[in-house]
PDB file of C-alpha atoms in Angstrom:
ATOM      1  CA  LEU A  22     -11.488  -7.399 -23.821  1.00 91.00           C
ATOM      2  CA  CYS A  23      -8.024  -8.558 -22.760  1.00 93.00           C
ATOM      3  CA  ASP A  24      -7.250  -9.554 -26.345  1.00 95.00           C
ATOM      4  CA  ASP A  25      -8.410  -6.163 -27.628  1.00 94.00           C
ATOM      5  CA  LEU A  26      -6.296  -4.318 -25.066  1.00 95.00           C
ATOM      6  CA  LYS A  27      -3.259  -6.439 -25.893  1.00 96.00           C
ATOM      7  CA  ARG A  28      -3.609  -5.648 -29.595  1.00 96.00           C
ATOM      8  CA  PHE A  29      -3.966  -1.981 -28.728  1.00 95.00           C
ATOM      9  CA  ARG A  30      -0.850  -2.176 -26.533  1.00 96.00           C
ATOM     10  CA  ASN A  31       1.152  -3.869 -29.272  1.00 96.00           C
ATOM     11  CA  THR A  32       0.234  -1.119 -31.725  1.00 95.00           C
ATOM     12  CA  LEU A  33       1.357   1.505 -29.205  1.00 94.00           C
ATOM     13  CA  VAL A  34       4.642  -0.387 -28.762  1.00 95.00           C
ATOM     14  CA  LEU A  35       5.224  -0.228 -32.524  1.00 95.00           C
ATOM     15  CA  LEU A  36       4.530   3.519 -32.416  1.00 93.00           C
ATOM     16  CA  ASP A  37       6.989   3.849 -29.499  1.00 93.00           C
ATOM     17  CA  LYS A  38       4.336   5.369 -27.193  1.00 93.00           C
ATOM     18  CA  SER A  39       5.734   3.880 -24.010  1.00 92.00           C
ATOM     19  CA  ALA A  40       3.819   6.108 -21.596  1.00 92.00           C
ATOM     20  CA  VAL A  41       0.422   5.049 -22.963  1.00 94.00           C
ATOM     21  CA  VAL A  42       1.645   1.450 -23.092  1.00 95.00           C
ATOM     22  CA  TYR A  43       2.119   1.733 -19.331  1.00 95.00           C
ATOM     23  CA  VAL A  44      -1.489   2.917 -18.935  1.00 96.00           C
ATOM     24  CA  VAL A  45      -2.824  -0.026 -20.953  1.00 97.00           C
ATOM     25  CA  GLU A  46      -0.710  -2.453 -18.937  1.00 96.00           C
ATOM     26  CA  GLU A  47      -2.266  -1.047 -15.761  1.00 96.00           C
ATOM     27  CA  LEU A  48      -5.698  -1.858 -17.195  1.00 96.00           C
ATOM     28  CA  LEU A  49      -4.556  -5.362 -18.158  1.00 96.00           C
ATOM     29  CA  ALA A  50      -3.350  -5.843 -14.578  1.00 95.00           C
ATOM     30  CA  LEU A  51      -6.802  -4.770 -13.386  1.00 94.00           C
ATOM     31  CA  LEU A  52      -8.515  -7.341 -15.620  1.00 94.00           C
ATOM     32  CA  GLU A  53      -6.108 -10.023 -14.454  1.00 93.00           C
ATOM     33  CA  ALA A  54      -6.871  -9.154 -10.821  1.00 91.00           C
ATOM     34  CA  ASP A  55     -10.584  -9.442 -11.561  1.00 91.00           C
ATOM     35  CA  GLU A  56     -10.087 -12.815 -13.255  1.00 90.00           C
ATOM     36  CA  GLN A  57      -8.330 -14.029 -10.104  1.00 89.00           C
ATOM     37  CA  GLY A  58     -11.209 -12.824  -7.934  1.00 83.00           C
ATOM     38  CA  GLN A  59      -9.271  -9.940  -6.413  1.00 76.00           C
ATOM     39  CA  SER A  60     -11.626  -7.160  -7.526  1.00 69.00           C
ATOM     40  CA  ALA A  61     -13.733  -6.050  -4.584  1.00 61.00           C
ATOM     41  CA  ASP A  62     -16.404  -4.176  -6.530  1.00 79.00           C
ATOM     42  CA  GLU A  63     -17.621  -5.226  -9.970  1.00 84.00           C
ATOM     43  CA  GLU A  64     -19.526  -1.965 -10.488  1.00 85.00           C
ATOM     44  CA  GLU A  65     -16.402   0.106  -9.843  1.00 87.00           C
ATOM     45  CA  LEU A  66     -14.471  -2.136 -12.212  1.00 90.00           C
ATOM     46  CA  ALA A  67     -17.074  -1.492 -14.920  1.00 91.00           C
ATOM     47  CA  ARG A  68     -16.912   2.275 -14.342  1.00 90.00           C
ATOM     48  CA  VAL A  69     -13.129   2.278 -14.624  1.00 93.00           C
ATOM     49  CA  LEU A  70     -13.232   0.307 -17.883  1.00 94.00           C
ATOM     50  CA  LEU A  71     -15.839   2.665 -19.364  1.00 93.00           C
ATOM     51  CA  LEU A  72     -13.706   5.630 -18.319  1.00 92.00           C
ATOM     52  CA  ALA A  73     -10.708   3.936 -19.944  1.00 94.00           C
ATOM     53  CA  SER A  74     -12.638   3.517 -23.193  1.00 94.00           C
ATOM     54  CA  GLU A  75     -13.488   7.222 -23.294  1.00 94.00           C
ATOM     55  CA  GLN A  76     -10.056   8.513 -22.321  1.00 93.00           C
ATOM     56  CA  LEU A  77      -8.043   6.178 -24.542  1.00 94.00           C
ATOM     57  CA  THR A  78     -10.280   7.133 -27.466  1.00 94.00           C
ATOM     58  CA  GLU A  79      -9.563  10.812 -26.760  1.00 93.00           C
ATOM     59  CA  HIS A  80      -5.840  10.072 -26.568  1.00 93.00           C
ATOM     60  CA  VAL A  81      -5.888   8.259 -29.918  1.00 92.00           C
ATOM     61  CA  THR A  82      -7.631  11.281 -31.426  1.00 93.00           C
ATOM     62  CA  LEU A  83      -4.800  13.471 -30.107  1.00 91.00           C
ATOM     63  CA  LEU A  84      -2.230  11.133 -31.639  1.00 90.00           C
ATOM     64  CA  GLN A  85      -4.019  11.309 -34.982  1.00 91.00           C
ATOM     65  CA  GLY A  86      -3.566  15.075 -34.837  1.00 91.00           C
ATOM     66  CA  ASP A  87       0.046  14.958 -33.632  1.00 89.00           C
ATOM     67  CA  ILE A  88       1.960  11.682 -33.641  1.00 89.00           C
ATOM     68  CA  THR A  89       4.857  13.264 -31.709  1.00 89.00           C
ATOM     69  CA  ILE A  90       2.843  13.378 -28.465  1.00 87.00           C
ATOM     70  CA  ASP A  91       4.427  11.056 -25.905  1.00 82.00           C
ATOM     71  CA  SER A  92       2.935  12.260 -22.616  1.00 85.00           C
ATOM     72  CA  ALA A  93       0.271  10.245 -20.822  1.00 88.00           C
ATOM     73  CA  LEU A  94       0.017  12.480 -17.767  1.00 90.00           C
ATOM     74  CA  PRO A  95      -3.591  13.483 -18.566  1.00 89.00           C
ATOM     75  CA  LEU A  96      -4.397   9.766 -18.147  1.00 93.00           C
ATOM     76  CA  LEU A  97      -2.977   9.657 -14.619  1.00 94.00           C
ATOM     77  CA  PRO A  98      -6.438   9.795 -12.942  1.00 93.00           C
ATOM     78  CA  LEU A  99      -7.340   6.682 -14.959  1.00 95.00           C
ATOM     79  CA  VAL A 100      -4.176   4.944 -13.733  1.00 96.00           C
ATOM     80  CA  ASN A 101      -5.044   5.972 -10.176  1.00 96.00           C
ATOM     81  CA  ALA A 102      -8.546   4.527 -10.531  1.00 95.00           C
ATOM     82  CA  SER A 103      -7.164   1.258 -11.880  1.00 94.00           C
ATOM     83  CA  ARG A 104      -4.643   0.979  -9.072  1.00 94.00           C
ATOM     84  CA  ALA A 105      -7.246   1.837  -6.420  1.00 94.00           C
ATOM     85  CA  CYS A 106      -9.442  -1.000  -7.683  1.00 92.00           C
ATOM     86  CA  ARG A 107      -6.481  -3.322  -7.052  1.00 91.00           C
ATOM     87  CA  ASN A 108      -5.708  -1.752  -3.658  1.00 90.00           C
ATOM     88  CA  GLU A 109      -2.376  -0.473  -4.986  1.00 92.00           C
ATOM     89  CA  ALA A 110      -0.740   2.869  -4.125  1.00 94.00           C
ATOM     90  CA  LEU A 111      -1.787   5.778  -6.324  1.00 96.00           C
ATOM     91  CA  LEU A 112       0.743   7.013  -8.845  1.00 94.00           C
ATOM     92  CA  SER A 113      -0.043  10.707  -8.299  1.00 94.00           C
ATOM     93  CA  ASP A 114       2.072  10.527  -5.137  1.00 94.00           C
ATOM     94  CA  VAL A 115       5.111   9.677  -7.271  1.00 92.00           C
ATOM     95  CA  LEU A 116       4.399  12.515  -9.704  1.00 91.00           C
ATOM     96  CA  VAL A 117       4.147  15.150  -6.969  1.00 92.00           C
ATOM     97  CA  LEU A 118       7.260  13.757  -5.303  1.00 91.00           C
ATOM     98  CA  ALA A 119       9.166  13.869  -8.600  1.00 88.00           C
ATOM     99  CA  ALA A 120       8.060  17.472  -9.111  1.00 87.00           C
ATOM    100  CA  GLY A 121      10.104  18.405  -6.050  1.00 88.00           C
ATOM    101  CA  ILE A 122       7.166  19.701  -4.031  1.00 89.00           C
ATOM    102  CA  GLU A 123       8.260  20.014  -0.410  1.00 90.00           C
ATOM    103  CA  LEU A 124       5.826  19.178   2.349  1.00 91.00           C
ATOM    104  CA  PRO A 125       5.497  21.236   5.549  1.00 90.00           C
ATOM    105  CA  GLU A 126       7.704  20.324   8.464  1.00 90.00           C
ATOM    106  CA  ALA A 127       6.324  19.827  11.930  1.00 85.00           C
ATOM    107  CA  VAL A 128       7.328  22.005  14.859  1.00 85.00           C
ATOM    108  CA  SER A 129       9.816  19.784  16.642  1.00 79.00           C
ATOM    109  CA  VAL A 130       9.608  19.100  20.352  1.00 76.00           C
ATOM    110  CA  SER A 131      13.413  19.282  20.573  1.00 67.00           C
ATOM    111  CA  GLY A 132      15.611  22.337  20.355  1.00 51.00           C
ATOM    112  CA  ASN A 133      17.060  25.011  22.581  1.00 43.00           C
ATOM    113  CA  ARG A 134      15.669  28.416  23.421  1.00 43.00           C
ATOM    114  CA  PRO A 135      17.202  31.218  25.498  1.00 41.00           C
ATOM    115  CA  GLU A 136      16.532  30.932  29.214  1.00 43.00           C
ATOM    116  CA  GLY A 137      13.135  32.331  30.108  1.00 45.00           C
ATOM    117  CA  GLU A 138      11.493  31.437  26.808  1.00 42.00           C
ATOM    118  CA  ASP A 139       9.161  28.490  26.339  1.00 50.00           C
ATOM    119  CA  GLN A 140      10.809  25.415  24.905  1.00 55.00           C
ATOM    120  CA  PRO A 141       9.587  24.364  21.422  1.00 53.00           C
ATOM    121  CA  GLY A 142       7.896  21.195  22.677  1.00 57.00           C
ATOM    122  CA  ALA A 143       6.447  22.562  25.866  1.00 68.00           C
ATOM    123  CA  GLY A 144       2.883  22.452  24.574  1.00 86.00           C
ATOM    124  CA  TRP A 145       3.106  19.173  22.663  1.00 92.00           C
ATOM    125  CA  PRO A 146       1.779  16.748  25.331  1.00 92.00           C
ATOM    126  CA  LEU A 147      -1.325  18.871  25.851  1.00 94.00           C
ATOM    127  CA  GLN A 148      -1.859  19.375  22.115  1.00 94.00           C
ATOM    128  CA  ARG A 149      -1.342  15.678  21.450  1.00 93.00           C
ATOM    129  CA  GLN A 150      -4.042  14.744  23.965  1.00 94.00           C
ATOM    130  CA  SER A 151      -6.399  17.403  22.659  1.00 95.00           C
ATOM    131  CA  TRP A 152      -5.861  16.105  19.109  1.00 95.00           C
ATOM    132  CA  ILE A 153      -6.597  12.528  20.198  1.00 94.00           C
ATOM    133  CA  ASP A 154      -9.815  13.714  21.844  1.00 95.00           C
ATOM    134  CA  CYS A 155     -10.832  15.815  18.832  1.00 95.00           C
ATOM    135  CA  ALA A 156     -10.026  13.160  16.234  1.00 95.00           C
ATOM    136  CA  SER A 157     -11.723  10.416  18.232  1.00 94.00           C
ATOM    137  CA  ALA A 158     -14.867  12.529  18.552  1.00 95.00           C
ATOM    138  CA  ALA A 159     -14.831  13.445  14.836  1.00 95.00           C
ATOM    139  CA  HIS A 160     -14.068   9.967  13.531  1.00 94.00           C
ATOM    140  CA  ALA A 161     -17.561   8.501  13.708  1.00 94.00           C
ATOM    141  CA  GLY A 162     -19.133  11.542  12.057  1.00 95.00           C
ATOM    142  CA  LEU A 163     -16.655  11.568   9.190  1.00 96.00           C
ATOM    143  CA  ALA A 164     -16.996   7.816   8.660  1.00 96.00           C
ATOM    144  CA  GLN A 165     -20.783   8.152   8.436  1.00 96.00           C
ATOM    145  CA  ARG A 166     -20.553  11.059   5.978  1.00 96.00           C
ATOM    146  CA  LEU A 167     -18.237   9.016   3.764  1.00 96.00           C
ATOM    147  CA  LEU A 168     -20.606   6.039   3.812  1.00 95.00           C
ATOM    148  CA  ASP A 169     -23.500   8.316   2.884  1.00 94.00           C
ATOM    149  CA  TRP A 170     -21.464   9.604  -0.072  1.00 95.00           C
ATOM    150  CA  TRP A 171     -20.528   6.143  -1.302  1.00 92.00           C
ATOM    151  CA  LYS A 172     -24.107   4.862  -0.990  1.00 90.00           C
ATOM    152  CA  ASN A 173     -25.407   7.737  -3.120  1.00 84.00           C
ATOM    153  CA  ALA A 174     -22.670   7.798  -5.752  1.00 78.00           C
ATOM    154  CA  ASP A 175     -25.089   7.300  -8.660  1.00 79.00           C
ATOM    155  CA  ASP A 176     -27.276  10.314  -7.846  1.00 82.00           C
ATOM    156  CA  SER A 177     -25.232  13.374  -8.846  1.00 81.00           C
ATOM    157  CA  GLU A 178     -27.393  15.889  -6.967  1.00 85.00           C
ATOM    158  CA  LEU A 179     -27.528  13.865  -3.766  1.00 89.00           C
ATOM    159  CA  ARG A 180     -23.851  12.987  -4.078  1.00 90.00           C
ATOM    160  CA  GLY A 181     -22.979  16.683  -4.281  1.00 92.00           C
ATOM    161  CA  HIS A 182     -24.932  17.328  -1.069  1.00 93.00           C
ATOM    162  CA  LYS A 183     -23.226  14.427   0.726  1.00 94.00           C
ATOM    163  CA  LEU A 184     -19.792  15.609  -0.372  1.00 96.00           C
ATOM    164  CA  ARG A 185     -20.465  19.098   0.956  1.00 96.00           C
ATOM    165  CA  LEU A 186     -21.232  17.482   4.306  1.00 96.00           C
ATOM    166  CA  VAL A 187     -17.943  15.550   4.092  1.00 97.00           C
ATOM    167  CA  ALA A 188     -16.132  18.837   3.436  1.00 97.00           C
ATOM    168  CA  HIS A 189     -17.874  20.415   6.429  1.00 97.00           C
ATOM    169  CA  GLU A 190     -16.598  17.653   8.729  1.00 97.00           C
ATOM    170  CA  ILE A 191     -13.066  18.118   7.409  1.00 97.00           C
ATOM    171  CA  ASP A 192     -13.260  21.916   7.742  1.00 97.00           C
ATOM    172  CA  ALA A 193     -13.903  21.474  11.470  1.00 97.00           C
ATOM    173  CA  LEU A 194     -10.674  19.467  11.774  1.00 97.00           C
ATOM    174  CA  ALA A 195      -8.771  22.150   9.848  1.00 97.00           C
ATOM    175  CA  ASP A 196     -10.105  24.856  12.185  1.00 96.00           C
ATOM    176  CA  PHE A 197      -9.016  22.834  15.201  1.00 96.00           C
ATOM    177  CA  CYS A 198      -5.461  22.393  13.898  1.00 95.00           C
ATOM    178  CA  GLU A 199      -5.003  25.954  12.657  1.00 94.00           C
ATOM    179  CA  SER A 200      -4.676  27.518  16.111  1.00 89.00           C
ATOM    180  CA  ARG A 201      -2.212  24.956  17.492  1.00 92.00           C
ATOM    181  CA  ASN A 202       1.414  25.180  16.438  1.00 92.00           C
ATOM    182  CA  HIS A 203       2.241  21.459  16.571  1.00 93.00           C
ATOM    183  CA  LEU A 204      -0.967  20.496  14.773  1.00 94.00           C
ATOM    184  CA  GLY A 205      -0.551  23.149  12.076  1.00 94.00           C
ATOM    185  CA  VAL A 206       1.390  20.657   9.956  1.00 95.00           C
ATOM    186  CA  LEU A 207      -1.956  18.901   9.308  1.00 96.00           C
ATOM    187  CA  LEU A 208      -3.707  22.048   8.085  1.00 96.00           C
ATOM    188  CA  PRO A 209      -2.779  21.706   4.345  1.00 97.00           C
ATOM    189  CA  LEU A 210      -3.987  18.095   4.364  1.00 97.00           C
ATOM    190  CA  PHE A 211      -7.436  18.980   5.664  1.00 98.00           C
ATOM    191  CA  GLN A 212      -7.690  22.073   3.472  1.00 97.00           C
ATOM    192  CA  ALA A 213      -6.812  20.027   0.381  1.00 98.00           C
ATOM    193  CA  ALA A 214      -9.199  17.198   1.328  1.00 98.00           C
ATOM    194  CA  SER A 215     -12.058  19.681   1.820  1.00 97.00           C
ATOM    195  CA  LEU A 216     -11.408  21.378  -1.528  1.00 97.00           C
ATOM    196  CA  VAL A 217     -11.252  18.055  -3.386  1.00 97.00           C
ATOM    197  CA  ALA A 218     -14.520  16.902  -1.774  1.00 97.00           C
ATOM    198  CA  ARG A 219     -16.319  20.074  -2.892  1.00 96.00           C
ATOM    199  CA  ALA A 220     -14.839  19.892  -6.398  1.00 96.00           C
ATOM    200  CA  THR A 221     -15.943  16.261  -6.722  1.00 95.00           C
ATOM    201  CA  GLY A 222     -19.437  17.213  -5.585  1.00 94.00           C
ATOM    202  CA  ASP A 223     -19.500  19.989  -8.191  1.00 93.00           C
ATOM    203  CA  GLY A 224     -18.428  17.601 -10.960  1.00 92.00           C
ATOM    204  CA  GLN A 225     -14.965  19.111 -11.503  1.00 93.00           C
ATOM    205  CA  LEU A 226     -13.338  15.819 -10.531  1.00 94.00           C
ATOM    206  CA  THR A 227     -14.522  12.341 -11.492  1.00 90.00           C
ATOM    207  CA  ASP A 228     -15.864  10.393  -8.545  1.00 92.00           C
ATOM    208  CA  GLY A 229     -14.386   6.934  -8.324  1.00 90.00           C
ATOM    209  CA  PRO A 230     -12.247   4.434  -6.430  1.00 93.00           C
ATOM    210  CA  ALA A 231      -9.094   6.568  -6.380  1.00 95.00           C
ATOM    211  CA  LEU A 232     -10.674   9.489  -4.544  1.00 96.00           C
ATOM    212  CA  ARG A 233     -12.604   7.199  -2.231  1.00 95.00           C
ATOM    213  CA  SER A 234      -9.406   5.389  -1.299  1.00 95.00           C
ATOM    214  CA  LEU A 235      -7.870   8.724  -0.269  1.00 97.00           C
ATOM    215  CA  TYR A 236     -10.769   9.590   2.016  1.00 97.00           C
ATOM    216  CA  ALA A 237     -10.716   6.089   3.473  1.00 96.00           C
ATOM    217  CA  GLN A 238      -7.038   6.657   4.328  1.00 96.00           C
ATOM    218  CA  LEU A 239      -7.919  10.014   5.876  1.00 97.00           C
ATOM    219  CA  GLU A 240     -10.600   8.388   8.013  1.00 96.00           C
ATOM    220  CA  ARG A 241      -8.266   5.581   9.121  1.00 94.00           C
ATOM    221  CA  GLY A 242      -5.659   8.186  10.028  1.00 92.00           C
ATOM    222  CA  LEU A 243      -8.084   9.755  12.480  1.00 91.00           C
ATOM    223  CA  HIS A 244      -8.784   6.359  13.981  1.00 84.00           C
ATOM    224  CA  ARG A 245      -5.065   5.677  14.517  1.00 86.00           C
ATOM    225  CA  CYS A 246      -3.980   9.111  15.727  1.00 83.00           C
ATOM    226  CA  ALA A 247      -3.598   7.890  19.320  1.00 79.00           C
ATOM    227  CA  ALA A 248      -0.471   5.980  18.239  1.00 86.00           C
ATOM    228  CA  VAL A 249       1.357   9.191  17.218  1.00 87.00           C
ATOM    229  CA  GLN A 250       4.114  10.009  19.692  1.00 88.00           C
ATOM    230  CA  GLU A 251       5.919  12.914  17.979  1.00 91.00           C
ATOM    231  CA  PRO A 252       4.728  15.874  15.876  1.00 91.00           C
ATOM    232  CA  GLU A 253       6.939  14.648  13.011  1.00 91.00           C
ATOM    233  CA  ASP A 254       4.714  11.555  12.751  1.00 90.00           C
ATOM    234  CA  LEU A 255       1.454  13.466  12.399  1.00 93.00           C
ATOM    235  CA  LEU A 256       1.431  14.105   8.657  1.00 94.00           C
ATOM    236  CA  PRO A 257       1.068  11.210   6.163  1.00 94.00           C
ATOM    237  CA  GLY A 258       3.164  12.655   3.341  1.00 94.00           C
ATOM    238  CA  ASP A 259       1.893  10.328   0.617  1.00 96.00           C
ATOM    239  CA  LEU A 260      -1.716  11.194   1.420  1.00 97.00           C
ATOM    240  CA  LEU A 261      -1.057  14.942   1.273  1.00 97.00           C
ATOM    241  CA  ARG A 262       0.816  14.599  -2.034  1.00 96.00           C
ATOM    242  CA  ASN A 263      -2.086  12.681  -3.560  1.00 97.00           C
ATOM    243  CA  PHE A 264      -4.603  15.287  -2.418  1.00 98.00           C
ATOM    244  CA  LEU A 265      -2.384  18.090  -3.729  1.00 97.00           C
ATOM    245  CA  TYR A 266      -2.355  16.431  -7.144  1.00 96.00           C
ATOM    246  CA  TYR A 267      -6.136  16.628  -7.285  1.00 96.00           C
ATOM    247  CA  VAL A 268      -6.160  20.201  -5.947  1.00 96.00           C
ATOM    248  CA  ALA A 269      -3.920  21.065  -8.912  1.00 94.00           C
ATOM    249  CA  GLN A 270      -6.602  19.745 -11.295  1.00 92.00           C
ATOM    250  CA  ILE A 271      -9.474  21.900 -10.092  1.00 92.00           C
ATOM    251  CA  GLU A 272     -10.469  25.420 -11.054  1.00 87.00           C
ATOM    252  CA  SER A 273     -11.231  27.374  -7.908  1.00 87.00           C
ATOM    253  CA  GLU A 274     -10.907  30.955  -6.742  1.00 89.00           C
ATOM    254  CA  ASP A 275     -11.367  29.895  -3.146  1.00 90.00           C
ATOM    255  CA  PRO A 276      -8.704  31.663  -1.016  1.00 93.00           C
ATOM    256  CA  GLU A 277      -7.551  28.323   0.401  1.00 93.00           C
ATOM    257  CA  ALA A 278      -7.193  26.842  -3.087  1.00 94.00           C
ATOM    258  CA  ILE A 279      -5.158  29.827  -4.246  1.00 94.00           C
ATOM    259  CA  ALA A 280      -2.994  29.663  -1.115  1.00 95.00           C
ATOM    260  CA  LEU A 281      -2.303  25.943  -1.606  1.00 96.00           C
ATOM    261  CA  ARG A 282      -1.454  26.420  -5.291  1.00 94.00           C
ATOM    262  CA  ARG A 283       1.015  29.164  -4.400  1.00 93.00           C
ATOM    263  CA  ARG A 284       2.493  27.503  -1.335  1.00 94.00           C
ATOM    264  CA  PHE A 285       3.184  24.187  -3.085  1.00 94.00           C
ATOM    265  CA  ARG A 286       3.646  25.631  -6.594  1.00 91.00           C
ATOM    266  CA  LEU A 287       0.949  23.350  -7.965  1.00 92.00           C
ATOM    267  CA  ASP A 288       0.934  25.090 -11.346  1.00 86.00           C
ATOM    268  CA  ARG A 289       3.836  22.808 -12.265  1.00 82.00           C
ATOM    269  CA  ILE A 290       1.540  19.807 -11.865  1.00 85.00           C
ATOM    270  CA  ARG A 291      -1.281  21.489 -13.797  1.00 76.00           C
ATOM    271  CA  GLN A 292       1.008  22.364 -16.679  1.00 70.00           C
ATOM    272  CA  ALA A 293       2.497  18.875 -16.862  1.00 65.00           C
ATOM    273  CA  ALA A 294      -0.918  17.211 -16.871  1.00 62.00           C
ATOM    274  CA  ARG A 295      -2.211  19.469 -19.645  1.00 60.00           C
ATOM    275  CA  ALA A 296       0.887  19.800 -21.800  1.00 52.00           C
ATOM    276  CA  ASN A 297       0.226  17.047 -24.312  1.00 50.00           C
ATOM    277  CA  GLN A 298       1.335  19.414 -27.022  1.00 43.00           C
ATOM    278  CA  SER A 299       4.823  19.542 -25.522  1.00 45.00           C
ATOM    279  CA  GLN A 300       7.376  16.881 -26.391  1.00 44.00           C
ATOM    280  CA  LEU A 301       9.330  17.885 -23.301  1.00 44.00           C
ATOM    281  CA  THR A 302       6.588  16.792 -20.898  1.00 44.00           C
ATOM    282  CA  PRO A 303       7.871  13.948 -18.675  1.00 46.00           C
ATOM    283  CA  THR A 304       6.107  10.637 -19.182  1.00 45.00           C
ATOM    284  CA  ILE A 305       4.857   8.242 -16.553  1.00 44.00           C
ATOM    285  CA  GLY A 306       5.902   4.640 -16.230  1.00 40.00           C
ATOM    286  CA  VAL A 307       9.219   5.112 -18.036  1.00 32.00           C
TER     287      VAL A 307
END
């Protein structure tokens, strides 16, 4: 398989398709990691390689129709899956960052107000403690829902049910944060995570190691929230950017999905990922 992929890569090099070359090199890195015993899950590895076979075949078909295509952005979920299998950071974070999408800023505890008005950070200590209590109470439930999802990944109907339960747990966290000014910075993260869970359960997104790694990070974030000292440290920016990338890939008329697409201008990501016909589409890995 390595030899086949290397021959495929060399052909792409001759055709000057550097973006797809990058994708193939990610897969070669995955096989090398497996050879060195660094792949944690052989079944996930097999799923990623089968997905690669399908998607690279589709990409070759596109090239046969138009050799000028040089974008590999539609293959980014495959790159994410390969990197997740190797416990590497997902590349969708870089894409969203490069698109200039600005993340929400926390309400600072510093600042001056006219005499008689509440100071900006007056409610932070109480909200911080309430968030620690809420997250600590929710952590075990969310962790169990995630395990139930991962254990039933092969049964599409049962998986969809488990993912709806995951979304329900996350919705409760979003509701808690929505009414508290310092915690409001977390609201887009939980809204995006809930939408992606439902879309994965409905089959709009491909279940796999990349998405599971994001929810594992979300769960660990709840476990570590007691270490947060300032509102500015609440939001993991890379995690939100990765979730926003997947929100941009789904078709949903849900009010929260529409609001997120408008707030973060996610149509730019959708257009880039689907614009193989455009020679002006930026490539990845170059």
